[in-house]
CSV table of C-alpha atoms and ligand atoms in Angstrom, one decimal:
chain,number,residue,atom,x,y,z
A,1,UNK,CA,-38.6,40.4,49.4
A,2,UNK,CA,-39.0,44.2,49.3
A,3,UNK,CA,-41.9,45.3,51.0
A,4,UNK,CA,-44.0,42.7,53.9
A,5,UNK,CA,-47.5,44.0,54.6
A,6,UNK,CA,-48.7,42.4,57.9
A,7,UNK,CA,-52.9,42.5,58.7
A,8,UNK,CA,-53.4,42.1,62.1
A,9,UNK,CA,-57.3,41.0,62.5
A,10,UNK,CA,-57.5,40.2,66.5
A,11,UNK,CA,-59.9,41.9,68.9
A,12,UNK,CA,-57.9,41.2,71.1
A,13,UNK,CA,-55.1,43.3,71.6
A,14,UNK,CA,-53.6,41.6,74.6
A,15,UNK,CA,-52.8,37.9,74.6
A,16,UNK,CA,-53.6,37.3,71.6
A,17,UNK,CA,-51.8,34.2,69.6
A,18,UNK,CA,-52.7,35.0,66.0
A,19,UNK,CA,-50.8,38.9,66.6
A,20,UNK,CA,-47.8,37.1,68.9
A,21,UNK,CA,-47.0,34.0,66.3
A,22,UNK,CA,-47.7,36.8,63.1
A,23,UNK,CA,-44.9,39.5,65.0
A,24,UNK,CA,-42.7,36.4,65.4
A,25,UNK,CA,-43.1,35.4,61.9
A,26,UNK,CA,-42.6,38.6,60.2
A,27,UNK,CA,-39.4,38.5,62.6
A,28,UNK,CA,-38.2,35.4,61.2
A,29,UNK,CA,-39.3,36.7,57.6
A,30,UNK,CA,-37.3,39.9,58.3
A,31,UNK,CA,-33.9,38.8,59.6
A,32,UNK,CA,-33.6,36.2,56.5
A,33,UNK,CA,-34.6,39.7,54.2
A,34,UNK,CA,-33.4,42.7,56.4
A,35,UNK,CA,-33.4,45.0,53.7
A,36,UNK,CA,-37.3,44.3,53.2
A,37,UNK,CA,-39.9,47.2,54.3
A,38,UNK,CA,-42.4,46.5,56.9
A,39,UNK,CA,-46.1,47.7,56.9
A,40,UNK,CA,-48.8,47.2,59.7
A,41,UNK,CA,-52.2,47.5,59.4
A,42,UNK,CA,-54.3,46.7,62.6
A,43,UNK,CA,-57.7,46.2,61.4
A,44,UNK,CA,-59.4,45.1,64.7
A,45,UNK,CA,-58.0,48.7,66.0
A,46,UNK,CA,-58.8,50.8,63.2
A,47,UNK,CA,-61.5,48.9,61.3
A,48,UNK,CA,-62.6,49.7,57.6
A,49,UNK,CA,-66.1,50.4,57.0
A,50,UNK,CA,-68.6,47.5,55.4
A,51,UNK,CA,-68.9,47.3,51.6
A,52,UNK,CA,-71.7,49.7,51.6
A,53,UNK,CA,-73.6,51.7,49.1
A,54,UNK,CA,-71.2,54.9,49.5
A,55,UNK,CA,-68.2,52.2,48.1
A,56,UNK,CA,-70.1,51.1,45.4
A,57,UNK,CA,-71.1,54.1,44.3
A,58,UNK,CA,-68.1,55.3,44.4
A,59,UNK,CA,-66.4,52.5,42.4
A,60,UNK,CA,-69.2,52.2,39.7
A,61,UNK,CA,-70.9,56.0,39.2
A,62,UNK,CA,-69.4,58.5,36.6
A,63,UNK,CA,-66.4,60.9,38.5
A,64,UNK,CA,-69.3,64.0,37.9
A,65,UNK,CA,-71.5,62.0,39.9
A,66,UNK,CA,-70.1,61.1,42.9
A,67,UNK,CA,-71.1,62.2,45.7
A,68,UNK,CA,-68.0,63.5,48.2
A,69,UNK,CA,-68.6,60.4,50.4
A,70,UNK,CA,-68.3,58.3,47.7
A,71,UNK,CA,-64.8,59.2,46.2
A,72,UNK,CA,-63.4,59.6,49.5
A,73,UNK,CA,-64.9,55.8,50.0
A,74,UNK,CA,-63.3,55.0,46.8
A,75,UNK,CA,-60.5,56.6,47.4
A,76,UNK,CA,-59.6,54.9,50.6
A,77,UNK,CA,-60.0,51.5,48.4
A,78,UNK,CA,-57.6,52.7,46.1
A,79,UNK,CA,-54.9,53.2,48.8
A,80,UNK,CA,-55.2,49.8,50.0
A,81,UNK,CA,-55.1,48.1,46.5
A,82,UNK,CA,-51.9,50.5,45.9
A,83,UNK,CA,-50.4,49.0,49.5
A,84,UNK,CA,-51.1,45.5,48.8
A,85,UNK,CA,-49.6,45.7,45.1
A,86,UNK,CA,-46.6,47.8,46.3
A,87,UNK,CA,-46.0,44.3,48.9
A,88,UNK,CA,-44.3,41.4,47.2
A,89,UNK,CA,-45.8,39.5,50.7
A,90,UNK,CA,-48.5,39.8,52.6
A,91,UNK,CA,-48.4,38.1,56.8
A,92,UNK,CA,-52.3,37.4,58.5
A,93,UNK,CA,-53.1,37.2,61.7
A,94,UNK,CA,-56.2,35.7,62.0
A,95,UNK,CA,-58.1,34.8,64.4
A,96,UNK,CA,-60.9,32.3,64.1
A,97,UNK,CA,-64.1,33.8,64.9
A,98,UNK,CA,-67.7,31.3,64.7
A,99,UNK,CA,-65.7,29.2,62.6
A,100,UNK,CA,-64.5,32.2,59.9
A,101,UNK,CA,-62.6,35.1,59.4
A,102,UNK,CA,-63.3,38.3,61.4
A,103,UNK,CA,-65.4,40.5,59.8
A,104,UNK,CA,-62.4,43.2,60.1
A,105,UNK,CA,-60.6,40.8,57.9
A,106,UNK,CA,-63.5,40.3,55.6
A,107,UNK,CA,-63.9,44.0,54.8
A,108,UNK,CA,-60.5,44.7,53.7
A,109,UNK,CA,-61.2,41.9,51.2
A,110,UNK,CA,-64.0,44.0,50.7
A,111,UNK,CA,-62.5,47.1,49.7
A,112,UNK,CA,-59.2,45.3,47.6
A,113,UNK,CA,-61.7,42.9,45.5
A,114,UNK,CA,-62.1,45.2,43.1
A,115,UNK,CA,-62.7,44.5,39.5
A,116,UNK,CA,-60.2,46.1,37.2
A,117,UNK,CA,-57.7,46.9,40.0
A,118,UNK,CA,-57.0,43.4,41.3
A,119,UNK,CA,-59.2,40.9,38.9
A,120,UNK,CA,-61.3,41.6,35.5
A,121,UNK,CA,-63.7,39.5,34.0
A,122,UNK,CA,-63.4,38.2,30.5
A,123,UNK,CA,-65.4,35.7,28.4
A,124,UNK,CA,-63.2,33.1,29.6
A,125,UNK,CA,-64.4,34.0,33.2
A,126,UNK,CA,-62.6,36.2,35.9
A,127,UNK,CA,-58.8,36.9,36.1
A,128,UNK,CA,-56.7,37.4,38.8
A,129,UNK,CA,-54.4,41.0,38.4
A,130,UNK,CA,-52.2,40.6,41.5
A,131,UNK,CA,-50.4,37.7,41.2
A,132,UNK,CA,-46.2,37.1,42.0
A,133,UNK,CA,-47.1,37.8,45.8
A,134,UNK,CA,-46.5,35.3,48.8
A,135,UNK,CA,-48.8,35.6,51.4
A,136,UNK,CA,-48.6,33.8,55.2
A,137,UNK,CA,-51.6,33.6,57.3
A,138,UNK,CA,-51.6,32.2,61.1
A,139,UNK,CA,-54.8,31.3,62.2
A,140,UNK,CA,-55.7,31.3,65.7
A,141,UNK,CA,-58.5,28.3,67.0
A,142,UNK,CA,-59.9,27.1,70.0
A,143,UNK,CA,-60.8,23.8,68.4
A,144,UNK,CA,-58.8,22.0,65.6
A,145,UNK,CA,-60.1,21.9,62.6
A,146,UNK,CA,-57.8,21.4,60.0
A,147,UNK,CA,-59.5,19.5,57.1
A,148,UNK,CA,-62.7,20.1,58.8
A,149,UNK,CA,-65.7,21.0,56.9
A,150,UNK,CA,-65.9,23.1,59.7
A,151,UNK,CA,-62.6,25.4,58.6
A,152,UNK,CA,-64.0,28.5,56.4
A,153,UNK,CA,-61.0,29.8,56.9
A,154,UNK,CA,-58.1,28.4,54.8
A,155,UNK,CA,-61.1,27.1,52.4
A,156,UNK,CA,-62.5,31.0,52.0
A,157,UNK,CA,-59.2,32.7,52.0
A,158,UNK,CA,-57.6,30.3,49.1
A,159,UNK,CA,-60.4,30.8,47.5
A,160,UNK,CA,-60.2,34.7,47.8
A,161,UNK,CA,-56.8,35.5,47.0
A,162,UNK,CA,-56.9,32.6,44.4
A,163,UNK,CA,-59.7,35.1,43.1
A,164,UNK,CA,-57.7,37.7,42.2
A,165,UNK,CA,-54.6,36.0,41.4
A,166,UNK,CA,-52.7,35.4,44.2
A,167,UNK,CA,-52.2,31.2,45.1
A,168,UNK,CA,-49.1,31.0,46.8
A,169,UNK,CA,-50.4,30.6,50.5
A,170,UNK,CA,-48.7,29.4,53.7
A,171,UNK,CA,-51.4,28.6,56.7
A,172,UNK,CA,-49.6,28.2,59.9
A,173,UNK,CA,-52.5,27.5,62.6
A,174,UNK,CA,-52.4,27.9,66.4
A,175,UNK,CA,-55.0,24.9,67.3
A,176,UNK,CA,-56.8,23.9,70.5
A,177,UNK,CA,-56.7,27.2,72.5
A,178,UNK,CA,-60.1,26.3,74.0
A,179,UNK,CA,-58.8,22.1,74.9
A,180,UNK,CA,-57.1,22.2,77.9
A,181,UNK,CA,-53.7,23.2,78.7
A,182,UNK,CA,-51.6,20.1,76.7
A,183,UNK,CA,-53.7,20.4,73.2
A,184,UNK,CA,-53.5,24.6,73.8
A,185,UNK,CA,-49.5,23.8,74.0
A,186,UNK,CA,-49.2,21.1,71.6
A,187,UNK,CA,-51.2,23.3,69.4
A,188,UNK,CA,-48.5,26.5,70.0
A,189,UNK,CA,-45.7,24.2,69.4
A,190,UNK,CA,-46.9,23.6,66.3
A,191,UNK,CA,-47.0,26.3,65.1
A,192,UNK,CA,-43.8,27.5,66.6
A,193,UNK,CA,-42.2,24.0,64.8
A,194,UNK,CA,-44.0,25.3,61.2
A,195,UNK,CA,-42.7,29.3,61.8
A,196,UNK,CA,-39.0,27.9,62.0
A,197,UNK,CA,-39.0,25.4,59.3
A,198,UNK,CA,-40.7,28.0,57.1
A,199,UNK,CA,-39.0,28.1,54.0
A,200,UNK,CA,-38.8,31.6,52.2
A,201,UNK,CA,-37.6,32.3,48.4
B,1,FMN,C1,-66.3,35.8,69.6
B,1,FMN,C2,-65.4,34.5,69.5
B,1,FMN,C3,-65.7,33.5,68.6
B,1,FMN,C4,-64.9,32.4,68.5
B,1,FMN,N1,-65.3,31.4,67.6
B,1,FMN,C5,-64.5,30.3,67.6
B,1,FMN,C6,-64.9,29.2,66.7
B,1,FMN,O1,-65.8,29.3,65.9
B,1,FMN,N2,-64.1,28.1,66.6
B,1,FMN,C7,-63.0,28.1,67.4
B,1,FMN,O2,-62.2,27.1,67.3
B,1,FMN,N3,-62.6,29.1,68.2
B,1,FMN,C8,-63.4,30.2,68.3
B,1,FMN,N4,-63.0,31.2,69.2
B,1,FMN,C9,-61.7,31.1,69.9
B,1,FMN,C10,-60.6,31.8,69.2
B,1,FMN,O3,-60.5,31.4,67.9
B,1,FMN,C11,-59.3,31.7,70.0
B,1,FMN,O4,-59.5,32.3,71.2
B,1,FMN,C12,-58.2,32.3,69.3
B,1,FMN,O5,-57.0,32.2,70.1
B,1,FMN,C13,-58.4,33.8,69.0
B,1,FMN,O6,-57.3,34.4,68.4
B,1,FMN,P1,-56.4,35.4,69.2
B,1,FMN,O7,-55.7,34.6,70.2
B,1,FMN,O8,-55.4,35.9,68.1
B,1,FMN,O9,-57.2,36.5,69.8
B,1,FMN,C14,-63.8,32.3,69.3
B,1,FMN,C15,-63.4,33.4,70.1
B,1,FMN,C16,-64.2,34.5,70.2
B,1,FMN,C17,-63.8,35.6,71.2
């Protein structure tokens, strides 16, 4: 493990779970690999922009084209791509907003789903370009809903990493914040159980 990039996706930035059981995971992650580098970017306190037309511009018009706004919106892409393929593992926080991601989390997706930087499309259908890379996320719920229908969570973010090549995902959630005081605990000594048994390569 060389370089941990943690994405820290809570509004919250006081008591929130997903950003205490994250820290404490990328504790655990780091004293089994202390050599390893450690990144942080808070999205919910310095969000990206949306996928907009400035981005897409930038990403799809000729260089002599662009507008300044666009490269610079490019650009900006490109630094996150570079920072998630220079991490060999990537730690989530994130916490469960009307039964999804936040949309902090969603536009860093956003801006690192890029075709020919992190997937390409062929006859045979898209392929992923950033595979070899571990990534954790801890989910933070008020319900539970593992399993649920309900969960577009672990569903969507498989699915999105899968995308550009990356299936080797951990979920660790913290479930029934919003259930009372013994499912809120049982639900934080879950994932407290699942951070220390977590078994790293
Ligand atoms: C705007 C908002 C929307 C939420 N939507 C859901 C939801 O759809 N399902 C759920 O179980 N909990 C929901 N919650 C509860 C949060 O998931 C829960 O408080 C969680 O602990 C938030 O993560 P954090 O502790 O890292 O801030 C919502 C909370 C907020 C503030």
């Amino acid at each position: 493990m060389k370089q941990i990039l943690v994405l820290q996706t809570s509004a919250r930035s006081q008591g929130s779970l997903s950003r205490e059981y994250t820290n404490e995971l990328v504790k655990v992650l780091g004293e089994r690999h202390p050599s390893a580098r450690v990144i942080t970017r808070d999205l919910a306190l310095h969000p990206l922009p949306h996928l907009d037309e400035t981005l897409l511009g930038g990403w799809t018009k000729p260089a002599d084209h662009q507008t300044a706004e666009e490269r610079e919106a490019a650009s900006r892409s490109d630094v996150l791509i570079d920072e998630l393929l220079a991490s060999d593992t990537i730690v989530i926080g994130s916490a469960m907003y009307n039964f999804g991601i936040t949309s902090t989390l969603k536009a860093w997706l956003d801006n690192v789903m890029r075709a020919g930087r992190t997937f390409r499309y062929t006859e045979k259908g898209p392929v992923g370009l950033a595979g070899g890379r571990k990534v954790y996320v801890v989910t933070a719920r008020g319900g539970r809903y593992q399993g649920s229908p309900m969960d577009h969570q672990q569903p969507y973010l498989t699915s999105a990493f899968g995308f550009i090549g990356i299936d080797d995902l951990d979920f660790i959630h913290i479930e029934g914040q919003a259930m009372g005081e013994a499912e809120a605990a049982r639900g934080r000594a879950e994932a407290a159980s699942a951070i220390e048994g977590i078994t790293i390569g």
